[in-house]
Amino acid sequence: MDSIQKNETFELDSLKCLRTEYFLNECDLCFSRCNFDALGLLNEKIKLFDKRCTQCADCVGVCPTHALKINSFDINNFIYNFINSNKNIIKERDDIPSFGMLNCTYLIILVINKPKLILEYDKEKNNFFYLQNIYKQTKNILKYFNYNFYIEFKKIDRKKDFKNFVNKNLFKSILKNKQKSFILNQIKPQIKDLLIKNLKKVSKGYEKTKLNIENSTLFFNKTIDKNRCTNCLDCVNLCPTNAIFQNSNKNEIVFNSFNCVGCHICNDICKEKALHNSDYIQIEDYINKKNKTLIKFFYK
Ligand code: SF4
Ligand code: SF4
Ligand code: SF4
């Protein structure tokens, strides 16, 4: 099977999906978001049923490894341009194909730059509950920084042909890419770095604070039970993002929260059940992308 599965504008890169042969993960975030049964499994691997897919983009924001995208719309560039504009309103289907493309990372960046934000959600698309979920997570995180923001959620009945939106933007983006590809490449933000930059803005004086990250879809922290770990390195070898790795002297297992996508592969692969999720993370560790020693080797 080709690694890229796609239709007119929606694209799934199976190699980035956690359900590859190698990662053997049980992630089902995208297919639980899809209202059209357009994503599912074939032989335990992710499959796009392209004829069923309406290219609505509702699933895009949930994928922890950015395996899903709408070709006509670069969400990272949208966020970057929006926070640098004087706008404070985002209209679903007019400005962005779906609020399902947002996630906690994007929402934190948005509200730090736009403390009064209006999100006009389309009645037909019904992303309200999804938005509420990431809004709650964002609020729970930013309360530790004593940072206040306000989002007005406005329901709009847009009754617009969604395909027109996608095609119009696809055409625009092709033209734009042709003329300005080198500039777009230069300014294309690395979204997690943009998140860090923004968290640094609001975290002065709160660096030592411990965030409660229970149920977070953005922050993850790990500990190793030293009495159980056998130093087998299975977790190091299977982590898809190198968030767990060996230090340069090869005598420690180290964790970097910034790189972790919370896929749980390390917890599942560990035969000894030595790896655990921690419910807290210190702000300064995250914003400084600090490595933390999980265990020093002892070679039993
Ligand atoms: S959300 Fe991403 S990683 Fe998870 S199954 Fe879907 S494509 Fe794969
Ligand atoms: S550290 Fe564990 S949970 Fe985090 S990305 Fe790596 S395997 Fe997944
Ligand atoms: S935590 Fe588990 S998987 Fe990782 S090295 Fe230790 S025993 Fe192996």
PDB file of N, CA and C in Angstrom, residues 156-256:
ATOM      1  N   ILE A 156     -22.959  29.796  14.283  1.00  0.00           N
ATOM      2  CA  ILE A 156     -23.369  30.435  13.030  1.00  0.00           C
ATOM      3  C   ILE A 156     -23.913  29.357  12.090  1.00  0.00           C
ATOM      4  N   ASP A 157     -24.978  29.703  11.388  1.00  0.00           N
ATOM      5  CA  ASP A 157     -25.503  28.776  10.386  1.00  0.00           C
ATOM      6  C   ASP A 157     -25.034  29.275   9.024  1.00  0.00           C
ATOM      7  N   ARG A 158     -23.933  28.721   8.554  1.00  0.00           N
ATOM      8  CA  ARG A 158     -23.315  29.301   7.370  1.00  0.00           C
ATOM      9  C   ARG A 158     -23.908  28.790   6.052  1.00  0.00           C
ATOM     10  N   LYS A 159     -24.436  27.572   6.108  1.00  0.00           N
ATOM     11  CA  LYS A 159     -25.077  26.972   4.927  1.00  0.00           C
ATOM     12  C   LYS A 159     -24.281  27.226   3.646  1.00  0.00           C
ATOM     13  N   LYS A 160     -23.031  26.877   3.718  1.00  0.00           N
ATOM     14  CA  LYS A 160     -22.186  27.117   2.553  1.00  0.00           C
ATOM     15  C   LYS A 160     -21.693  25.767   2.041  1.00  0.00           C
ATOM     16  N   ASP A 161     -21.488  25.668   0.759  1.00  0.00           N
ATOM     17  CA  ASP A 161     -20.962  24.420   0.222  1.00  0.00           C
ATOM     18  C   ASP A 161     -19.498  24.293   0.618  1.00  0.00           C
ATOM     19  N   PHE A 162     -19.206  23.319   1.461  1.00  0.00           N
ATOM     20  CA  PHE A 162     -17.853  23.178   1.987  1.00  0.00           C
ATOM     21  C   PHE A 162     -16.829  22.938   0.878  1.00  0.00           C
ATOM     22  N   LYS A 163     -17.254  22.183  -0.143  1.00  0.00           N
ATOM     23  CA  LYS A 163     -16.309  21.879  -1.226  1.00  0.00           C
ATOM     24  C   LYS A 163     -15.810  23.146  -1.904  1.00  0.00           C
ATOM     25  N   ASN A 164     -16.703  24.155  -2.011  1.00  0.00           N
ATOM     26  CA  ASN A 164     -16.273  25.405  -2.623  1.00  0.00           C
ATOM     27  C   ASN A 164     -15.143  26.024  -1.840  1.00  0.00           C
ATOM     28  N   PHE A 165     -15.262  25.933  -0.523  1.00  0.00           N
ATOM     29  CA  PHE A 165     -14.217  26.496   0.323  1.00  0.00           C
ATOM     30  C   PHE A 165     -12.887  25.808   0.028  1.00  0.00           C
ATOM     31  N   VAL A 166     -12.920  24.476   0.044  1.00  0.00           N
ATOM     32  CA  VAL A 166     -11.676  23.724  -0.138  1.00  0.00           C
ATOM     33  C   VAL A 166     -11.062  24.029  -1.487  1.00  0.00           C
ATOM     34  N   ASN A 167     -11.897  24.009  -2.537  1.00  0.00           N
ATOM     35  CA  ASN A 167     -11.346  24.205  -3.872  1.00  0.00           C
ATOM     36  C   ASN A 167     -10.803  25.615  -4.069  1.00  0.00           C
ATOM     37  N   LYS A 168     -11.544  26.591  -3.535  1.00  0.00           N
ATOM     38  CA  LYS A 168     -11.106  27.976  -3.659  1.00  0.00           C
ATOM     39  C   LYS A 168      -9.727  28.139  -3.008  1.00  0.00           C
ATOM     40  N   ASN A 169      -9.599  27.549  -1.828  1.00  0.00           N
ATOM     41  CA  ASN A 169      -8.343  27.694  -1.103  1.00  0.00           C
ATOM     42  C   ASN A 169      -7.225  26.859  -1.704  1.00  0.00           C
ATOM     43  N   LEU A 170      -7.606  25.719  -2.265  1.00  0.00           N
ATOM     44  CA  LEU A 170      -6.603  24.884  -2.922  1.00  0.00           C
ATOM     45  C   LEU A 170      -5.978  25.671  -4.066  1.00  0.00           C
ATOM     46  N   PHE A 171      -6.842  26.311  -4.852  1.00  0.00           N
ATOM     47  CA  PHE A 171      -6.383  27.076  -5.994  1.00  0.00           C
ATOM     48  C   PHE A 171      -5.475  28.220  -5.542  1.00  0.00           C
ATOM     49  N   LYS A 172      -5.957  28.927  -4.510  1.00  0.00           N
ATOM     50  CA  LYS A 172      -5.173  30.050  -3.983  1.00  0.00           C
ATOM     51  C   LYS A 172      -3.808  29.571  -3.505  1.00  0.00           C
ATOM     52  N   SER A 173      -3.809  28.435  -2.783  1.00  0.00           N
ATOM     53  CA  SER A 173      -2.549  27.997  -2.187  1.00  0.00           C
ATOM     54  C   SER A 173      -1.573  27.509  -3.253  1.00  0.00           C
ATOM     55  N   ILE A 174      -2.104  26.926  -4.352  1.00  0.00           N
ATOM     56  CA  ILE A 174      -1.195  26.490  -5.422  1.00  0.00           C
ATOM     57  C   ILE A 174      -0.495  27.710  -6.014  1.00  0.00           C
ATOM     58  N   LEU A 175      -1.292  28.751  -6.284  1.00  0.00           N
ATOM     59  CA  LEU A 175      -0.725  29.974  -6.856  1.00  0.00           C
ATOM     60  C   LEU A 175       0.315  30.583  -5.929  1.00  0.00           C
ATOM     61  N   LYS A 176      -0.080  30.676  -4.656  1.00  0.00           N
ATOM     62  CA  LYS A 176       0.780  31.297  -3.663  1.00  0.00           C
ATOM     63  C   LYS A 176       2.089  30.512  -3.535  1.00  0.00           C
ATOM     64  N   ASN A 177       1.956  29.172  -3.507  1.00  0.00           N
ATOM     65  CA  ASN A 177       3.146  28.339  -3.358  1.00  0.00           C
ATOM     66  C   ASN A 177       4.096  28.522  -4.524  1.00  0.00           C
ATOM     67  N   LYS A 178       3.506  28.688  -5.727  1.00  0.00           N
ATOM     68  CA  LYS A 178       4.358  28.845  -6.904  1.00  0.00           C
ATOM     69  C   LYS A 178       5.155  30.132  -6.810  1.00  0.00           C
ATOM     70  N   GLN A 179       4.472  31.199  -6.377  1.00  0.00           N
ATOM     71  CA  GLN A 179       5.142  32.494  -6.366  1.00  0.00           C
ATOM     72  C   GLN A 179       6.071  32.670  -5.179  1.00  0.00           C
ATOM     73  N   LYS A 180       5.686  32.090  -4.046  1.00  0.00           N
ATOM     74  CA  LYS A 180       6.380  32.476  -2.826  1.00  0.00           C
ATOM     75  C   LYS A 180       6.938  31.287  -2.064  1.00  0.00           C
ATOM     76  N   SER A 181       7.209  30.195  -2.740  1.00  0.00           N
ATOM     77  CA  SER A 181       7.547  28.995  -1.989  1.00  0.00           C
ATOM     78  C   SER A 181       8.752  29.198  -1.075  1.00  0.00           C
ATOM     79  N   PHE A 182       9.762  29.952  -1.540  1.00  0.00           N
ATOM     80  CA  PHE A 182      10.948  30.073  -0.687  1.00  0.00           C
ATOM     81  C   PHE A 182      10.636  30.871   0.572  1.00  0.00           C
ATOM     82  N   ILE A 183       9.732  31.869   0.460  1.00  0.00           N
ATOM     83  CA  ILE A 183       9.397  32.662   1.652  1.00  0.00           C
ATOM     84  C   ILE A 183       8.583  31.804   2.619  1.00  0.00           C
ATOM     85  N   LEU A 184       7.615  31.068   2.057  1.00  0.00           N
ATOM     86  CA  LEU A 184       6.794  30.225   2.926  1.00  0.00           C
ATOM     87  C   LEU A 184       7.660  29.223   3.672  1.00  0.00           C
ATOM     88  N   ASN A 185       8.641  28.662   2.971  1.00  0.00           N
ATOM     89  CA  ASN A 185       9.518  27.709   3.641  1.00  0.00           C
ATOM     90  C   ASN A 185      10.270  28.362   4.783  1.00  0.00           C
ATOM     91  N   GLN A 186      10.670  29.612   4.551  1.00  0.00           N
ATOM     92  CA  GLN A 186      11.449  30.283   5.591  1.00  0.00           C
ATOM     93  C   GLN A 186      10.610  30.634   6.809  1.00  0.00           C
ATOM     94  N   ILE A 187       9.371  31.091   6.550  1.00  0.00           N
ATOM     95  CA  ILE A 187       8.603  31.555   7.706  1.00  0.00           C
ATOM     96  C   ILE A 187       7.774  30.444   8.337  1.00  0.00           C
ATOM     97  N   LYS A 188       7.710  29.289   7.686  1.00  0.00           N
ATOM     98  CA  LYS A 188       6.860  28.235   8.224  1.00  0.00           C
ATOM     99  C   LYS A 188       7.249  27.924   9.674  1.00  0.00           C
ATOM    100  N   PRO A 189       6.369  28.187  10.605  1.00  0.00           N
ATOM    101  CA  PRO A 189       6.764  28.033  11.999  1.00  0.00           C
ATOM    102  C   PRO A 189       6.801  26.576  12.440  1.00  0.00           C
ATOM    103  N   GLN A 190       7.744  26.247  13.276  1.00  0.00           N
ATOM    104  CA  GLN A 190       7.718  24.953  13.942  1.00  0.00           C
ATOM    105  C   GLN A 190       6.772  25.154  15.113  1.00  0.00           C
ATOM    106  N   ILE A 191       5.620  24.508  15.050  1.00  0.00           N
ATOM    107  CA  ILE A 191       4.536  24.928  15.925  1.00  0.00           C
ATOM    108  C   ILE A 191       4.839  24.709  17.406  1.00  0.00           C
ATOM    109  N   LYS A 192       5.564  23.639  17.738  1.00  0.00           N
ATOM    110  CA  LYS A 192       5.846  23.447  19.166  1.00  0.00           C
ATOM    111  C   LYS A 192       6.860  24.474  19.672  1.00  0.00           C
ATOM    112  N   ASP A 193       7.758  24.904  18.784  1.00  0.00           N
ATOM    113  CA  ASP A 193       8.689  25.961  19.188  1.00  0.00           C
ATOM    114  C   ASP A 193       7.937  27.272  19.402  1.00  0.00           C
ATOM    115  N   LEU A 194       6.920  27.481  18.574  1.00  0.00           N
ATOM    116  CA  LEU A 194       6.088  28.672  18.748  1.00  0.00           C
ATOM    117  C   LEU A 194       5.329  28.597  20.078  1.00  0.00           C
ATOM    118  N   LEU A 195       4.904  27.387  20.430  1.00  0.00           N
ATOM    119  CA  LEU A 195       4.229  27.192  21.722  1.00  0.00           C
ATOM    120  C   LEU A 195       5.167  27.564  22.871  1.00  0.00           C
ATOM    121  N   ILE A 196       6.399  27.058  22.814  1.00  0.00           N
ATOM    122  CA  ILE A 196       7.384  27.343  23.868  1.00  0.00           C
ATOM    123  C   ILE A 196       7.628  28.852  23.970  1.00  0.00           C
ATOM    124  N   LYS A 197       7.800  29.482  22.811  1.00  0.00           N
ATOM    125  CA  LYS A 197       8.064  30.924  22.788  1.00  0.00           C
ATOM    126  C   LYS A 197       6.927  31.670  23.494  1.00  0.00           C
ATOM    127  N   ASN A 198       5.698  31.227  23.238  1.00  0.00           N
ATOM    128  CA  ASN A 198       4.550  31.894  23.840  1.00  0.00           C
ATOM    129  C   ASN A 198       4.403  31.562  25.322  1.00  0.00           C
ATOM    130  N   LEU A 199       4.677  30.311  25.686  1.00  0.00           N
ATOM    131  CA  LEU A 199       4.601  29.963  27.114  1.00  0.00           C
ATOM    132  C   LEU A 199       5.639  30.755  27.900  1.00  0.00           C
ATOM    133  N   LYS A 200       6.798  30.982  27.274  1.00  0.00           N
ATOM    134  CA  LYS A 200       7.845  31.761  27.965  1.00  0.00           C
ATOM    135  C   LYS A 200       7.359  33.176  28.270  1.00  0.00           C
ATOM    136  N   LYS A 201       6.535  33.719  27.359  1.00  0.00           N
ATOM    137  CA  LYS A 201       6.010  35.082  27.549  1.00  0.00           C
ATOM    138  C   LYS A 201       5.189  35.189  28.827  1.00  0.00           C
ATOM    139  N   VAL A 202       4.420  34.122  29.135  1.00  0.00           N
ATOM    140  CA  VAL A 202       3.498  34.229  30.277  1.00  0.00           C
ATOM    141  C   VAL A 202       4.021  33.526  31.533  1.00  0.00           C
ATOM    142  N   SER A 203       5.202  32.896  31.437  1.00  0.00           N
ATOM    143  CA  SER A 203       5.623  32.059  32.571  1.00  0.00           C
ATOM    144  C   SER A 203       6.598  32.749  33.520  1.00  0.00           C
ATOM    145  N   LYS A 204       6.919  34.011  33.250  1.00  0.00           N
ATOM    146  CA  LYS A 204       7.896  34.699  34.121  1.00  0.00           C
ATOM    147  C   LYS A 204       7.381  34.720  35.561  1.00  0.00           C
ATOM    148  N   GLY A 205       8.215  34.222  36.485  1.00  0.00           N
ATOM    149  CA  GLY A 205       7.808  34.165  37.891  1.00  0.00           C
ATOM    150  C   GLY A 205       7.113  32.854  38.245  1.00  0.00           C
ATOM    151  N   TYR A 206       6.736  32.071  37.236  1.00  0.00           N
ATOM    152  CA  TYR A 206       6.025  30.811  37.502  1.00  0.00           C
ATOM    153  C   TYR A 206       6.854  29.588  37.106  1.00  0.00           C
ATOM    154  N   GLU A 207       8.134  29.807  36.821  1.00  0.00           N
ATOM    155  CA  GLU A 207       8.969  28.722  36.283  1.00  0.00           C
ATOM    156  C   GLU A 207       9.022  27.505  37.198  1.00  0.00           C
ATOM    157  N   LYS A 208       8.980  27.743  38.510  1.00  0.00           N
ATOM    158  CA  LYS A 208       9.111  26.618  39.457  1.00  0.00           C
ATOM    159  C   LYS A 208       7.770  25.916  39.706  1.00  0.00           C
ATOM    160  N   THR A 209       6.704  26.450  39.120  1.00  0.00           N
ATOM    161  CA  THR A 209       5.375  25.871  39.361  1.00  0.00           C
ATOM    162  C   THR A 209       5.259  24.498  38.723  1.00  0.00           C
ATOM    163  N   LYS A 210       4.575  23.606  39.436  1.00  0.00           N
ATOM    164  CA  LYS A 210       4.320  22.278  38.866  1.00  0.00           C
ATOM    165  C   LYS A 210       2.930  22.262  38.249  1.00  0.00           C
ATOM    166  N   LEU A 211       2.861  21.890  36.978  1.00  0.00           N
ATOM    167  CA  LEU A 211       1.558  21.792  36.312  1.00  0.00           C
ATOM    168  C   LEU A 211       0.973  20.419  36.562  1.00  0.00           C
ATOM    169  N   ASN A 212      -0.325  20.380  36.852  1.00  0.00           N
ATOM    170  CA  ASN A 212      -1.005  19.082  36.888  1.00  0.00           C
ATOM    171  C   ASN A 212      -1.372  18.733  35.443  1.00  0.00           C
ATOM    172  N   ILE A 213      -0.803  17.664  34.922  1.00  0.00           N
ATOM    173  CA  ILE A 213      -1.008  17.339  33.503  1.00  0.00           C
ATOM    174  C   ILE A 213      -1.833  16.064  33.314  1.00  0.00           C
ATOM    175  N   GLU A 214      -2.531  15.676  34.380  1.00  0.00           N
ATOM    176  CA  GLU A 214      -3.445  14.535  34.285  1.00  0.00           C
ATOM    177  C   GLU A 214      -4.441  14.802  33.154  1.00  0.00           C
ATOM    178  N   ASN A 215      -4.696  13.853  32.296  1.00  0.00           N
ATOM    179  CA  ASN A 215      -5.639  13.978  31.169  1.00  0.00           C
ATOM    180  C   ASN A 215      -5.230  15.007  30.114  1.00  0.00           C
ATOM    181  N   SER A 216      -3.997  15.491  30.168  1.00  0.00           N
ATOM    182  CA  SER A 216      -3.568  16.460  29.155  1.00  0.00           C
ATOM    183  C   SER A 216      -3.291  15.734  27.838  1.00  0.00           C
ATOM    184  N   THR A 217      -3.594  16.401  26.721  1.00  0.00           N
ATOM    185  CA  THR A 217      -3.236  15.823  25.420  1.00  0.00           C
ATOM    186  C   THR A 217      -1.987  16.513  24.874  1.00  0.00           C
ATOM    187  N   LEU A 218      -1.378  17.350  25.707  1.00  0.00           N
ATOM    188  CA  LEU A 218      -0.232  18.127  25.240  1.00  0.00           C
ATOM    189  C   LEU A 218       1.036  17.875  26.046  1.00  0.00           C
ATOM    190  N   PHE A 219       0.902  17.810  27.376  1.00  0.00           N
ATOM    191  CA  PHE A 219       2.079  17.641  28.230  1.00  0.00           C
ATOM    192  C   PHE A 219       2.133  16.214  28.768  1.00  0.00           C
ATOM    193  N   PHE A 220       3.333  15.633  28.730  1.00  0.00           N
ATOM    194  CA  PHE A 220       3.499  14.264  29.231  1.00  0.00           C
ATOM    195  C   PHE A 220       4.792  14.191  30.029  1.00  0.00           C
ATOM    196  N   ASN A 221       4.762  13.365  31.050  1.00  0.00           N
ATOM    197  CA  ASN A 221       5.968  13.206  31.859  1.00  0.00           C
ATOM    198  C   ASN A 221       6.051  11.738  32.283  1.00  0.00           C
ATOM    199  N   LYS A 222       7.256  11.229  32.439  1.00  0.00           N
ATOM    200  CA  LYS A 222       7.441   9.797  32.726  1.00  0.00           C
ATOM    201  C   LYS A 222       8.351   9.598  33.925  1.00  0.00           C
ATOM    202  N   THR A 223       8.155   8.476  34.584  1.00  0.00           N
ATOM    203  CA  THR A 223       9.113   8.030  35.603  1.00  0.00           C
ATOM    204  C   THR A 223       9.398   6.551  35.341  1.00  0.00           C
ATOM    205  N   ILE A 224      10.547   6.073  35.828  1.00  0.00           N
ATOM    206  CA  ILE A 224      10.841   4.634  35.740  1.00  0.00           C
ATOM    207  C   ILE A 224      10.973   4.087  37.155  1.00  0.00           C
ATOM    208  N   ASP A 225      10.326   2.973  37.372  1.00  0.00           N
ATOM    209  CA  ASP A 225      10.459   2.285  38.656  1.00  0.00           C
ATOM    210  C   ASP A 225      11.815   1.569  38.654  1.00  0.00           C
ATOM    211  N   LYS A 226      12.729   2.085  39.457  1.00  0.00           N
ATOM    212  CA  LYS A 226      14.113   1.578  39.426  1.00  0.00           C
ATOM    213  C   LYS A 226      14.204   0.127  39.888  1.00  0.00           C
ATOM    214  N   ASN A 227      13.221  -0.313  40.659  1.00  0.00           N
ATOM    215  CA  ASN A 227      13.255  -1.705  41.125  1.00  0.00           C
ATOM    216  C   ASN A 227      12.782  -2.683  40.061  1.00  0.00           C
ATOM    217  N   ARG A 228      12.145  -2.159  39.023  1.00  0.00           N
ATOM    218  CA  ARG A 228      11.619  -3.057  37.996  1.00  0.00           C
ATOM    219  C   ARG A 228      12.433  -3.029  36.708  1.00  0.00           C
ATOM    220  N   CYS A 229      12.959  -1.869  36.354  1.00  0.00           N
ATOM    221  CA  CYS A 229      13.641  -1.711  35.063  1.00  0.00           C
ATOM    222  C   CYS A 229      14.846  -2.651  34.965  1.00  0.00           C
ATOM    223  N   THR A 230      14.969  -3.318  33.808  1.00  0.00           N
ATOM    224  CA  THR A 230      16.094  -4.237  33.591  1.00  0.00           C
ATOM    225  C   THR A 230      17.114  -3.656  32.608  1.00  0.00           C
ATOM    226  N   ASN A 231      16.943  -2.399  32.237  1.00  0.00           N
ATOM    227  CA  ASN A 231      17.818  -1.730  31.251  1.00  0.00           C
ATOM    228  C   ASN A 231      17.794  -2.422  29.884  1.00  0.00           C
ATOM    229  N   CYS A 232      16.676  -2.995  29.524  1.00  0.00           N
ATOM    230  CA  CYS A 232      16.624  -3.738  28.249  1.00  0.00           C
ATOM    231  C   CYS A 232      16.591  -2.801  27.037  1.00  0.00           C
ATOM    232  N   LEU A 233      16.220  -1.560  27.248  1.00  0.00           N
ATOM    233  CA  LEU A 233      16.172  -0.525  26.202  1.00  0.00           C
ATOM    234  C   LEU A 233      15.035  -0.687  25.191  1.00  0.00           C
ATOM    235  N   ASP A 234      14.080  -1.548  25.480  1.00  0.00           N
ATOM    236  CA  ASP A 234      12.941  -1.682  24.560  1.00  0.00           C
ATOM    237  C   ASP A 234      12.222  -0.341  24.383  1.00  0.00           C
ATOM    238  N   CYS A 235      12.063   0.382  25.467  1.00  0.00           N
ATOM    239  CA  CYS A 235      11.356   1.679  25.378  1.00  0.00           C
ATOM    240  C   CYS A 235      12.139   2.650  24.503  1.00  0.00           C
ATOM    241  N   VAL A 236      13.455   2.662  24.652  1.00  0.00           N
ATOM    242  CA  VAL A 236      14.310   3.551  23.858  1.00  0.00           C
ATOM    243  C   VAL A 236      14.193   3.192  22.375  1.00  0.00           C
ATOM    244  N   ASN A 237      14.213   1.902  22.102  1.00  0.00           N
ATOM    245  CA  ASN A 237      14.198   1.464  20.701  1.00  0.00           C
ATOM    246  C   ASN A 237      12.855   1.686  20.023  1.00  0.00           C
ATOM    247  N   LEU A 238      11.783   1.706  20.799  1.00  0.00           N
ATOM    248  CA  LEU A 238      10.461   1.812  20.175  1.00  0.00           C
ATOM    249  C   LEU A 238       9.852   3.207  20.214  1.00  0.00           C
ATOM    250  N   CYS A 239      10.401   4.115  20.985  1.00  0.00           N
ATOM    251  CA  CYS A 239       9.792   5.452  21.059  1.00  0.00           C
ATOM    252  C   CYS A 239       9.854   6.113  19.677  1.00  0.00           C
ATOM    253  N   PRO A 240       8.697   6.475  19.112  1.00  0.00           N
ATOM    254  CA  PRO A 240       8.698   7.001  17.740  1.00  0.00           C
ATOM    255  C   PRO A 240       9.266   8.407  17.611  1.00  0.00           C
ATOM    256  N   THR A 241       9.416   9.116  18.721  1.00  0.00           N
ATOM    257  CA  THR A 241       9.857  10.512  18.618  1.00  0.00           C
ATOM    258  C   THR A 241      11.183  10.765  19.338  1.00  0.00           C
ATOM    259  N   ASN A 242      11.837   9.686  19.778  1.00  0.00           N
ATOM    260  CA  ASN A 242      13.084   9.823  20.552  1.00  0.00           C
ATOM    261  C   ASN A 242      12.907  10.658  21.811  1.00  0.00           C
ATOM    262  N   ALA A 243      11.734  10.585  22.399  1.00  0.00           N
ATOM    263  CA  ALA A 243      11.521  11.293  23.665  1.00  0.00           C
ATOM    264  C   ALA A 243      12.190  10.525  24.805  1.00  0.00           C
ATOM    265  N   ILE A 244      12.359   9.208  24.618  1.00  0.00           N
ATOM    266  CA  ILE A 244      13.151   8.408  25.562  1.00  0.00           C
ATOM    267  C   ILE A 244      14.387   7.947  24.805  1.00  0.00           C
ATOM    268  N   PHE A 245      15.546   8.221  25.359  1.00  0.00           N
ATOM    269  CA  PHE A 245      16.782   7.884  24.630  1.00  0.00           C
ATOM    270  C   PHE A 245      17.920   7.639  25.620  1.00  0.00           C
ATOM    271  N   GLN A 246      19.030   7.156  25.076  1.00  0.00           N
ATOM    272  CA  GLN A 246      20.212   6.970  25.925  1.00  0.00           C
ATOM    273  C   GLN A 246      21.034   8.250  25.907  1.00  0.00           C
ATOM    274  N   ASN A 247      21.648   8.589  27.024  1.00  0.00           N
ATOM    275  CA  ASN A 247      22.520   9.772  27.020  1.00  0.00           C
ATOM    276  C   ASN A 247      23.789   9.471  26.212  1.00  0.00           C
ATOM    277  N   SER A 248      24.614  10.489  25.984  1.00  0.00           N
ATOM    278  CA  SER A 248      25.771  10.278  25.106  1.00  0.00           C
ATOM    279  C   SER A 248      26.780   9.292  25.710  1.00  0.00           C
ATOM    280  N   ASN A 249      26.851   9.206  27.037  1.00  0.00           N
ATOM    281  CA  ASN A 249      27.769   8.227  27.654  1.00  0.00           C
ATOM    282  C   ASN A 249      27.190   6.814  27.679  1.00  0.00           C
ATOM    283  N   LYS A 250      25.962   6.705  27.216  1.00  0.00           N
ATOM    284  CA  LYS A 250      25.260   5.416  27.158  1.00  0.00           C
ATOM    285  C   LYS A 250      25.173   4.724  28.523  1.00  0.00           C
ATOM    286  N   ASN A 251      25.012   5.537  29.557  1.00  0.00           N
ATOM    287  CA  ASN A 251      24.845   4.917  30.874  1.00  0.00           C
ATOM    288  C   ASN A 251      23.585   5.407  31.603  1.00  0.00           C
ATOM    289  N   GLU A 252      22.695   6.074  30.848  1.00  0.00           N
ATOM    290  CA  GLU A 252      21.433   6.526  31.447  1.00  0.00           C
ATOM    291  C   GLU A 252      20.313   6.421  30.424  1.00  0.00           C
ATOM    292  N   ILE A 253      19.079   6.246  30.911  1.00  0.00           N
ATOM    293  CA  ILE A 253      17.906   6.444  30.052  1.00  0.00           C
ATOM    294  C   ILE A 253      17.348   7.816  30.403  1.00  0.00           C
ATOM    295  N   VAL A 254      17.135   8.606  29.357  1.00  0.00           N
ATOM    296  CA  VAL A 254      16.788  10.013  29.549  1.00  0.00           C
ATOM    297  C   VAL A 254      15.433  10.272  28.884  1.00  0.00           C
ATOM    298  N   PHE A 255      14.689  11.216  29.441  1.00  0.00           N
ATOM    299  CA  PHE A 255      13.370  11.546  28.886  1.00  0.00           C
ATOM    300  C   PHE A 255      13.302  13.033  28.579  1.00  0.00           C
ATOM    301  N   ASN A 256      12.684  13.356  27.447  1.00  0.00           N
ATOM    302  CA  ASN A 256      12.466  14.760  27.117  1.00  0.00           C
ATOM    303  C   ASN A 256      10.989  14.975  26.818  1.00  0.00           C
TER     304      ASN A 256
END
